[in-house]
Amino acid sequence: MAIRINGSDVAVPDDARVSLLDLLREGLHLTGTKVGCNQGACGACTVLIDGQRVLSCLTLAAQADGRSVTTIEGLGSGSDLHPLQVAFIEHDGFQCGYCTPGQICAAAAMLREVEAGIPSYVTADLAAERLTLSREEVRERMSGNLCRCGAHNGIVEAILRVAAEHAA
Amino acid sequence: MSKTQNAIISSVRTVMGWVPAQWLPGGTPDPLIERRAAIGRQASRLDGPLKVAGEARFAAEVAMDRLCYAALVHSPVTRGRITRLDTGAAETAPGVILVMTHRTMPRIGTLPLIGITDLSAVGNSSIPIMLDAEIRYNGQVVAAVVAETQEQADHAASLIEIDYAIDAARTRFQDARPDARTPASLLMDKNHVSIGNAERELKRAPHRVDNMYRTPAQNHNAIELHAVTAAWEGDSLVLHDATQMIAPSAAALAKLFGLKREQVRVLSPFVGGGFGGKGLWDHQIVAIAAARLAGRPLRLMLSREGVYRMIGGRSPSEQRVAIGADAEGRFTALLHTGYSVMPPYGACPEPYTLGTRALYGARSFEIMQRHLDLDIVPNTFMRAPGEAIGSFAVESAIDELAHAMGVDPIALRLRNLPERHPISGAPFSQHALGQAYAEGAKRFGWDRRHAEPGTVREGEWRIGMGCATGSFPYARMPGANVRITLRGDGTAVIACSAQEMGMGTATVQAQHAADRLGLPLEAISVELGDSALPAAPMAGGSSQTASIAGAIAAAATKLAGELLRLAGNDSPIAGLRAGEVQLVEEGIASIADPTRRESYRSILARAAREAIAVTAAGSAPLEFLKFAMHSSSAIFCELRVSAVTGEVRVDRLLGSFDCGTILNPKTAASQFRGGMIMGLGLALMEETLFDERSGRIMNPSLADYHIPAHLDVPEIDVIWTGIPDPRSPLGARGIGEIGITGVAAAVANAVFNATGKRIRDLPITLDKLL
Ligand code: FES
Ligand code: FES
């Protein structure tokens, strides 16, 4: 019984009520994952499980058993930042910074969803071979991550920039 | 806020009117307005790398040995008394350390309420905190459970049984009107303004509008929940708090718990958004008391529902705005009156008429606010208190008048711009709203707007444009202290207890200090967020930047004096006095003869000093008593309204701001946009719903209280005049709040232009457009 978190194995907690979010923050002091509602409404707690974005507040730690969890700390830190982290700084994609780790984790998974051709509510051509990542697509796909400081424009800009560099 | 206060402030203002401008702070413009290098640059946030990596530590993220966790129980009744309280099951539940109720809460006093005379008075409510069995509002905290883990605390809290005797409560806005109170003053201003006979002028006016506007209650909804980690070390208290009032909280808590000021340390290096909501409320006090009883460090993070239940938001309002105009469109009467909520145990009026006093000239004025007393969680200040919703009413009314007269709404506004402050007659320090409108209109393409509503269609969509004025007063707070430490290696540290909630305070003040001290930006570090540092005022009223800037300027002057003294007689600058030198190019130089100079390194090396430190307070902020100092903006909006569903989509939003010098274009643009996005929420979706029968909030979650999400937010264009204010430090005025003002009216006016429907009741939800 173990969860792989940022590359290290962690035991599943004894108390079955413990959410993945609380395991990360309180059990492991991985406080980069944030909490804004504890009920699936804000996206601040977004982490990656096997590369897919997941709300860790709605996930029991036990459900992550045997799976691989990546948090913001595992995405990049110090001098080894993920391109999204760099772009968020460059484009001022945050103010208070509290929603930021969730936005960045969500964006990382979202770019892979687009690459895999998964359509969204605003995708005009569902039959298209390749999705084009418009501003509208990014806005729709990131709408599960709330930001109260109003850094939306910078966030979208940062994501588009990274997507463009990746495509180039 | 009393009659005496009115008298004092008005007599100070009168005296200020006689004092020559040169004698006041800001009497001669700040020399840095002309000479800047780092200021005005697009510097990225200094704390960016920490924040994007999840390494910035917020209040609930401090690790501690033997930490325990608390959960709160809130009253589900609105008024009454606890008649039975059974904590037995909770106390014996696994992991529970203690249960605290009014029976066991340590006896403490009550907090002095927020005021403008005592800066350590920061209470939002004068209701005793868990000290008796009385219930005064729905959601009031009645018990706290402390346990080894959060799960255990949450479960045990659900086991507490409480019976209440229920009393009748005042919960209906309309029912409270007959007993409304009329306060003598609103913050620093007299409440009732009556110039000429506005009702008579209104009746006689060839053109007039006279309508009621309604705005709902709202909550701040910072994404970070309110949280504290409290640790007693003997008789000293360390509090890691999410707060926008660090030093004032420390002072207030010391008084409340009978400690010396040095025995309380409040740390808050990062705050996950405040917007007025992160002040001192009941939860910090309950957490501190429970930590004391438990004898262990304790963490309390409110649930999202808990934030709604016990942290007040913006008051609802009902406003009458009436405007009379002559044949040329000059205002002959401007009336703005209304009701908002402020229970007698609360501290924060919603001053929605303050902006109206400063923006437009009129032959007669009638302005007055009344407060309603309801049994609710005390409301508090929320981003641009007053102006955010007052501007909705007034700027909608002007649009209505323009439409009735068949004139362009911008032209109508410009025709009524005053030369001086319309009420006090004080000169404006700097005011270029006309320029902001001209530049904004050009960039937005206002000339493409069709004046006739409902004429532009694209499929199911009706398209419209609207504009409105935003405004917010300048403020600088007294009591801002800063320490500058200049080191022998040519670096400097700026330290004060100011707060960083995302405004970019550290970044901007580092830029400022670099220019003020003549050092490269990389040589400056900034320490904030700790009450052990020299005390700074709370972050509020968009005043923090100017307040700290004033203190840095004062400390730099003092530093020049110290350096002169230290340099002694063997220096090229020997014999010069503080007024004759400036700090430039990593040293100190004569203003008259810049070749007479010595570097900091050389002065410190010769004196064999590793560093020198000076602490100074900013000068008394008298400038805004003599001058009318206001920022203003022109907001433009283009949107679509579905003829089928009534859905509103905002396609374009532009803000053209007149706010003095812009210190960092990158972080400033973000501040403006952030305010404007909250303005979109105010316009289109935000509403705290009270069940008026029970006084209980019905939508205490982010699923049911809607704030703008990514798809709701268009690309927002932001421009500014950038004209320095000659009366403020750096020529800057605060920009944290003005962004939200004017937006709701610009949206409502665009909705009218698109559909011909005038919505005077926020938020503009689709049901109102069908
Ligand atoms: S904390 Fe998980 S969605 Fe808000
Ligand atoms: S940056 Fe503060 S909530 Fe997004």
Tab-separated table of C-alpha atoms in Angstrom, chain B residues 426-689:
chain	number	residue	atom	x	y	z
B	426	ALA	CA	-10.367	72.623	-2.380
B	427	PRO	CA	-8.109	72.592	-5.441
B	428	PHE	CA	-7.414	69.234	-7.056
B	429	SER	CA	-3.808	68.120	-6.705
B	430	GLN	CA	-3.986	66.611	-10.185
B	431	HIS	CA	-7.029	65.570	-12.135
B	432	ALA	CA	-7.211	64.557	-15.779
B	433	LEU	CA	-10.417	62.596	-16.200
B	434	GLY	CA	-11.109	64.425	-19.464
B	435	GLN	CA	-7.839	63.155	-20.897
B	436	ALA	CA	-8.558	59.628	-19.636
B	437	TYR	CA	-11.908	59.714	-21.443
B	438	ALA	CA	-10.440	61.081	-24.653
B	439	GLU	CA	-7.674	58.483	-24.808
B	440	GLY	CA	-9.936	55.647	-23.725
B	441	ALA	CA	-12.678	56.510	-26.219
B	442	LYS	CA	-10.190	56.672	-29.067
B	443	ARG	CA	-8.555	53.377	-28.269
B	444	PHE	CA	-11.858	51.635	-27.654
B	445	GLY	CA	-13.517	52.924	-30.793
B	446	TRP	CA	-16.377	54.637	-28.965
B	447	ASP	CA	-17.312	56.454	-32.161
B	448	ARG	CA	-18.551	53.127	-33.564
B	449	ARG	CA	-21.279	52.960	-30.923
B	450	HIS	CA	-24.880	53.323	-32.058
B	451	ALA	CA	-26.674	55.670	-29.684
B	452	GLU	CA	-30.042	54.071	-30.386
B	453	PRO	CA	-30.383	50.991	-28.139
B	454	GLY	CA	-31.101	47.571	-29.580
B	455	THR	CA	-29.942	48.354	-33.105
B	456	VAL	CA	-26.899	46.086	-33.450
B	457	ARG	CA	-27.600	42.374	-33.866
B	458	GLU	CA	-25.563	39.357	-34.843
B	459	GLY	CA	-27.670	36.221	-34.991
B	460	GLU	CA	-29.217	35.662	-31.570
B	461	TRP	CA	-26.916	38.266	-30.026
B	462	ARG	CA	-27.689	41.900	-29.380
B	463	ILE	CA	-24.536	43.947	-29.086
B	464	GLY	CA	-23.965	47.105	-27.086
B	465	MET	CA	-21.352	49.480	-25.759
B	466	GLY	CA	-21.315	51.394	-22.509
B	467	CYS	CA	-19.005	53.542	-20.478
B	468	ALA	CA	-18.821	54.923	-16.957
B	469	THR	CA	-16.550	56.873	-14.659
B	470	GLY	CA	-14.711	55.258	-11.778
B	471	SER	CA	-13.095	57.087	-8.898
B	472	PHE	CA	-11.318	56.520	-5.641
B	473	PRO	CA	-9.784	58.959	-3.169
B	474	TYR	CA	-6.085	59.131	-2.391
B	475	ALA	CA	-5.020	58.204	1.102
B	476	ARG	CA	-1.785	58.005	3.005
B	477	MET	CA	-1.873	56.678	6.538
B	478	PRO	CA	-0.079	58.127	9.529
B	479	GLY	CA	2.173	55.844	11.545
B	480	ALA	CA	4.156	54.251	8.710
B	481	ASN	CA	7.682	53.429	9.872
B	482	VAL	CA	10.522	52.023	7.823
B	483	ARG	CA	14.041	50.923	8.695
B	484	ILE	CA	16.765	51.249	6.093
B	485	THR	CA	19.924	49.253	6.727
B	486	LEU	CA	22.762	50.241	4.459
B	487	ARG	CA	25.551	47.653	4.393
B	488	GLY	CA	29.244	48.094	3.754
B	489	ASP	CA	28.983	45.933	0.624
B	490	GLY	CA	26.712	48.491	-0.993
B	491	THR	CA	23.438	46.659	-0.454
B	492	ALA	CA	20.439	47.848	1.517
B	493	VAL	CA	17.543	46.271	3.362
B	494	ILE	CA	14.158	47.965	3.671
B	495	ALA	CA	12.130	46.631	6.573
B	496	CYS	CA	8.651	47.292	7.873
B	497	SER	CA	5.617	45.316	8.988
B	498	ALA	CA	3.636	45.991	5.804
B	499	GLN	CA	1.555	43.290	4.195
B	500	GLU	CA	1.868	41.492	0.858
B	501	MET	CA	-1.435	40.214	-0.453
B	502	GLY	CA	-0.534	40.261	-4.103
B	503	MET	CA	-0.229	43.971	-4.673
B	504	GLY	CA	3.485	43.643	-5.381
B	505	THR	CA	4.456	45.735	-2.370
B	506	ALA	CA	7.962	44.317	-1.984
B	507	THR	CA	8.683	44.649	-5.687
B	508	VAL	CA	7.511	48.224	-6.012
B	509	GLN	CA	9.150	49.449	-2.807
B	510	ALA	CA	12.423	47.804	-3.850
B	511	GLN	CA	12.213	49.767	-7.092
B	512	HIS	CA	11.459	52.886	-5.113
B	513	ALA	CA	14.311	52.357	-2.642
B	514	ALA	CA	16.737	51.710	-5.490
B	515	ASP	CA	15.984	55.124	-6.931
B	516	ARG	CA	15.717	56.857	-3.576
B	517	LEU	CA	19.123	55.556	-2.467
B	518	GLY	CA	20.806	55.591	-5.854
B	519	LEU	CA	21.411	51.847	-5.816
B	520	PRO	CA	20.798	49.168	-8.458
B	521	LEU	CA	17.563	47.203	-7.961
B	522	GLU	CA	19.521	43.993	-7.285
B	523	ALA	CA	21.151	45.641	-4.264
B	524	ILE	CA	17.834	46.090	-2.454
B	525	SER	CA	16.036	43.510	-0.387
B	526	VAL	CA	12.720	44.084	1.321
B	527	GLU	CA	11.469	42.497	4.535
B	528	LEU	CA	7.757	42.667	5.238
B	529	GLY	CA	5.021	40.798	7.026
B	530	ASP	CA	6.259	40.680	10.619
B	531	SER	CA	5.075	42.799	13.525
B	532	ALA	CA	8.582	42.673	14.998
B	533	LEU	CA	9.683	45.005	12.189
B	534	PRO	CA	9.031	48.773	12.356
B	535	ALA	CA	5.269	49.218	12.407
B	536	ALA	CA	3.356	49.939	9.218
B	537	PRO	CA	-0.360	50.673	9.047
B	538	MET	CA	-2.900	48.193	7.739
B	539	ALA	CA	-3.278	47.616	4.026
B	540	GLY	CA	-6.522	49.396	3.264
B	541	GLY	CA	-7.952	52.346	1.429
B	542	SER	CA	-5.376	51.837	-1.358
B	543	SER	CA	-2.958	53.640	0.921
B	544	GLN	CA	-0.125	51.211	1.549
B	545	THR	CA	2.153	52.175	-1.336
B	546	ALA	CA	2.011	55.902	-0.647
B	547	SER	CA	2.298	55.383	3.120
B	548	ILE	CA	5.430	53.261	2.876
B	549	ALA	CA	6.878	55.419	0.130
B	550	GLY	CA	6.522	58.419	2.443
B	551	ALA	CA	8.327	56.538	5.201
B	552	ILE	CA	11.161	55.414	2.913
B	553	ALA	CA	11.596	59.013	1.779
B	554	ALA	CA	11.796	60.175	5.396
B	555	ALA	CA	14.249	57.410	6.305
B	556	ALA	CA	16.419	58.250	3.300
B	557	THR	CA	16.645	61.876	4.470
B	558	LYS	CA	17.654	60.683	7.894
B	559	LEU	CA	20.183	58.314	6.348
B	560	ALA	CA	21.770	61.212	4.464
B	561	GLY	CA	22.225	63.012	7.788
B	562	GLU	CA	23.810	59.939	9.367
B	563	LEU	CA	26.155	59.475	6.430
B	564	LEU	CA	27.281	63.095	6.600
B	565	ARG	CA	28.018	62.708	10.266
B	566	LEU	CA	29.856	59.441	9.678
B	567	ALA	CA	31.854	60.819	6.746
B	568	GLY	CA	33.407	63.415	9.065
B	569	ASN	CA	35.905	66.062	8.049
B	570	ASP	CA	38.091	63.970	5.745
B	571	SER	CA	35.433	63.511	3.109
B	572	PRO	CA	34.757	65.453	-0.099
B	573	ILE	CA	31.298	66.043	1.311
B	574	ALA	CA	32.507	67.477	4.612
B	575	GLY	CA	30.676	70.619	5.639
B	576	LEU	CA	27.570	69.959	3.591
B	577	ARG	CA	24.187	69.858	5.290
B	578	ALA	CA	21.426	67.318	4.770
B	579	GLY	CA	19.436	69.652	2.535
B	580	GLU	CA	22.436	70.175	0.261
B	581	VAL	CA	23.087	66.578	-0.699
B	582	GLN	CA	21.384	63.829	-2.627
B	583	LEU	CA	21.774	60.070	-2.640
B	584	VAL	CA	22.904	59.046	-6.126
B	585	GLU	CA	25.115	56.488	-7.835
B	586	GLU	CA	25.737	54.415	-4.736
B	587	GLY	CA	26.865	57.351	-2.687
B	588	ILE	CA	26.113	60.802	-1.415
B	589	ALA	CA	26.836	63.924	-3.453
B	590	SER	CA	26.466	67.652	-3.293
B	591	ILE	CA	23.447	68.867	-5.264
B	592	ALA	CA	25.223	72.057	-6.300
B	593	ASP	CA	28.519	70.401	-7.220
B	594	PRO	CA	28.060	66.691	-8.039
B	595	THR	CA	31.824	66.171	-8.243
B	596	ARG	CA	31.863	66.483	-4.472
B	597	ARG	CA	30.806	62.968	-3.631
B	598	GLU	CA	31.707	59.881	-1.660
B	599	SER	CA	30.432	56.334	-2.073
B	600	TYR	CA	28.569	54.495	0.659
B	601	ARG	CA	31.216	51.783	0.706
B	602	SER	CA	33.987	54.263	1.233
B	603	ILE	CA	32.160	56.104	4.023
B	604	LEU	CA	31.333	52.903	5.856
B	605	ALA	CA	34.809	51.418	5.356
B	606	ARG	CA	36.529	54.516	6.719
B	607	ALA	CA	34.230	54.524	9.721
B	608	ALA	CA	34.890	50.785	10.165
B	609	ARG	CA	31.161	50.107	10.127
B	610	GLU	CA	29.570	46.987	8.645
B	611	ALA	CA	26.258	48.697	8.315
B	612	ILE	CA	24.221	51.645	9.448
B	613	ALA	CA	20.524	51.539	10.133
B	614	VAL	CA	17.999	54.336	10.466
B	615	THR	CA	14.308	54.145	11.227
B	616	ALA	CA	11.896	56.929	10.401
B	617	ALA	CA	8.198	57.582	10.125
B	618	GLY	CA	6.551	59.228	7.159
B	619	SER	CA	5.468	62.830	7.646
B	620	ALA	CA	1.912	63.467	8.795
B	621	PRO	CA	-0.338	62.982	5.754
B	622	LEU	CA	-1.675	66.509	5.694
B	623	GLU	CA	-1.622	66.824	1.910
B	624	PHE	CA	-5.036	65.289	1.465
B	625	LEU	CA	-6.622	67.647	3.923
B	626	LYS	CA	-5.545	70.654	1.887
B	627	PHE	CA	-5.947	69.270	-1.607
B	628	ALA	CA	-8.681	67.248	-3.213
B	629	MET	CA	-6.762	64.151	-4.185
B	630	HIS	CA	-8.707	61.669	-6.272
B	631	SER	CA	-7.935	59.080	-8.843
B	632	SER	CA	-10.436	58.596	-11.605
B	633	SER	CA	-11.000	56.390	-14.588
B	634	ALA	CA	-13.038	55.930	-17.712
B	635	ILE	CA	-14.326	52.378	-18.181
B	636	PHE	CA	-15.543	51.097	-21.554
B	637	CYS	CA	-17.384	47.859	-22.170
B	638	GLU	CA	-18.706	46.011	-25.184
B	639	LEU	CA	-20.916	42.983	-24.689
B	640	ARG	CA	-23.477	40.655	-26.227
B	641	VAL	CA	-26.850	39.691	-24.797
B	642	SER	CA	-28.566	36.572	-26.103
B	643	ALA	CA	-32.103	37.285	-27.272
B	644	VAL	CA	-32.888	33.629	-26.562
B	645	THR	CA	-31.453	33.040	-23.092
B	646	GLY	CA	-30.683	36.512	-21.745
B	647	GLU	CA	-27.070	35.458	-21.211
B	648	VAL	CA	-24.566	38.313	-21.143
B	649	ARG	CA	-21.061	37.825	-22.569
B	650	VAL	CA	-18.552	40.633	-22.109
B	651	ASP	CA	-16.347	40.811	-25.202
B	652	ARG	CA	-14.224	43.849	-24.528
B	653	LEU	CA	-13.350	45.870	-21.470
B	654	LEU	CA	-11.027	48.857	-21.321
B	655	GLY	CA	-9.918	50.944	-18.376
B	656	SER	CA	-8.290	54.334	-18.875
B	657	PHE	CA	-6.896	55.478	-15.548
B	658	ASP	CA	-5.688	58.764	-14.096
B	659	CYS	CA	-3.849	57.693	-10.947
B	660	GLY	CA	-0.610	59.665	-10.844
B	661	THR	CA	2.745	58.019	-11.526
B	662	ILE	CA	2.553	54.306	-12.341
B	663	LEU	CA	5.405	52.725	-10.420
B	664	ASN	CA	5.547	49.330	-12.114
B	665	PRO	CA	3.507	48.935	-15.301
B	666	LYS	CA	3.427	45.153	-15.055
B	667	THR	CA	2.101	44.821	-11.516
B	668	ALA	CA	-0.054	47.945	-11.870
B	669	ALA	CA	-1.808	46.585	-14.946
B	670	SER	CA	-2.516	43.410	-12.984
B	671	GLN	CA	-3.974	45.417	-10.110
B	672	PHE	CA	-6.240	47.381	-12.449
B	673	ARG	CA	-7.365	44.230	-14.255
B	674	GLY	CA	-7.960	42.419	-10.982
B	675	GLY	CA	-10.238	45.205	-9.786
B	676	MET	CA	-12.062	45.342	-13.113
B	677	ILE	CA	-12.663	41.588	-13.044
B	678	MET	CA	-14.157	41.885	-9.574
B	679	GLY	CA	-16.267	44.645	-11.128
B	680	LEU	CA	-17.518	42.155	-13.724
B	681	GLY	CA	-18.524	39.894	-10.836
B	682	LEU	CA	-20.329	42.779	-9.158
B	683	ALA	CA	-22.114	43.575	-12.403
B	684	LEU	CA	-23.129	40.138	-13.544
B	685	MET	CA	-23.059	37.441	-10.903
B	686	GLU	CA	-22.045	38.168	-7.324
B	687	GLU	CA	-24.682	38.063	-4.618
B	688	THR	CA	-24.741	36.780	-1.062
B	689	LEU	CA	-28.266	35.498	-0.660
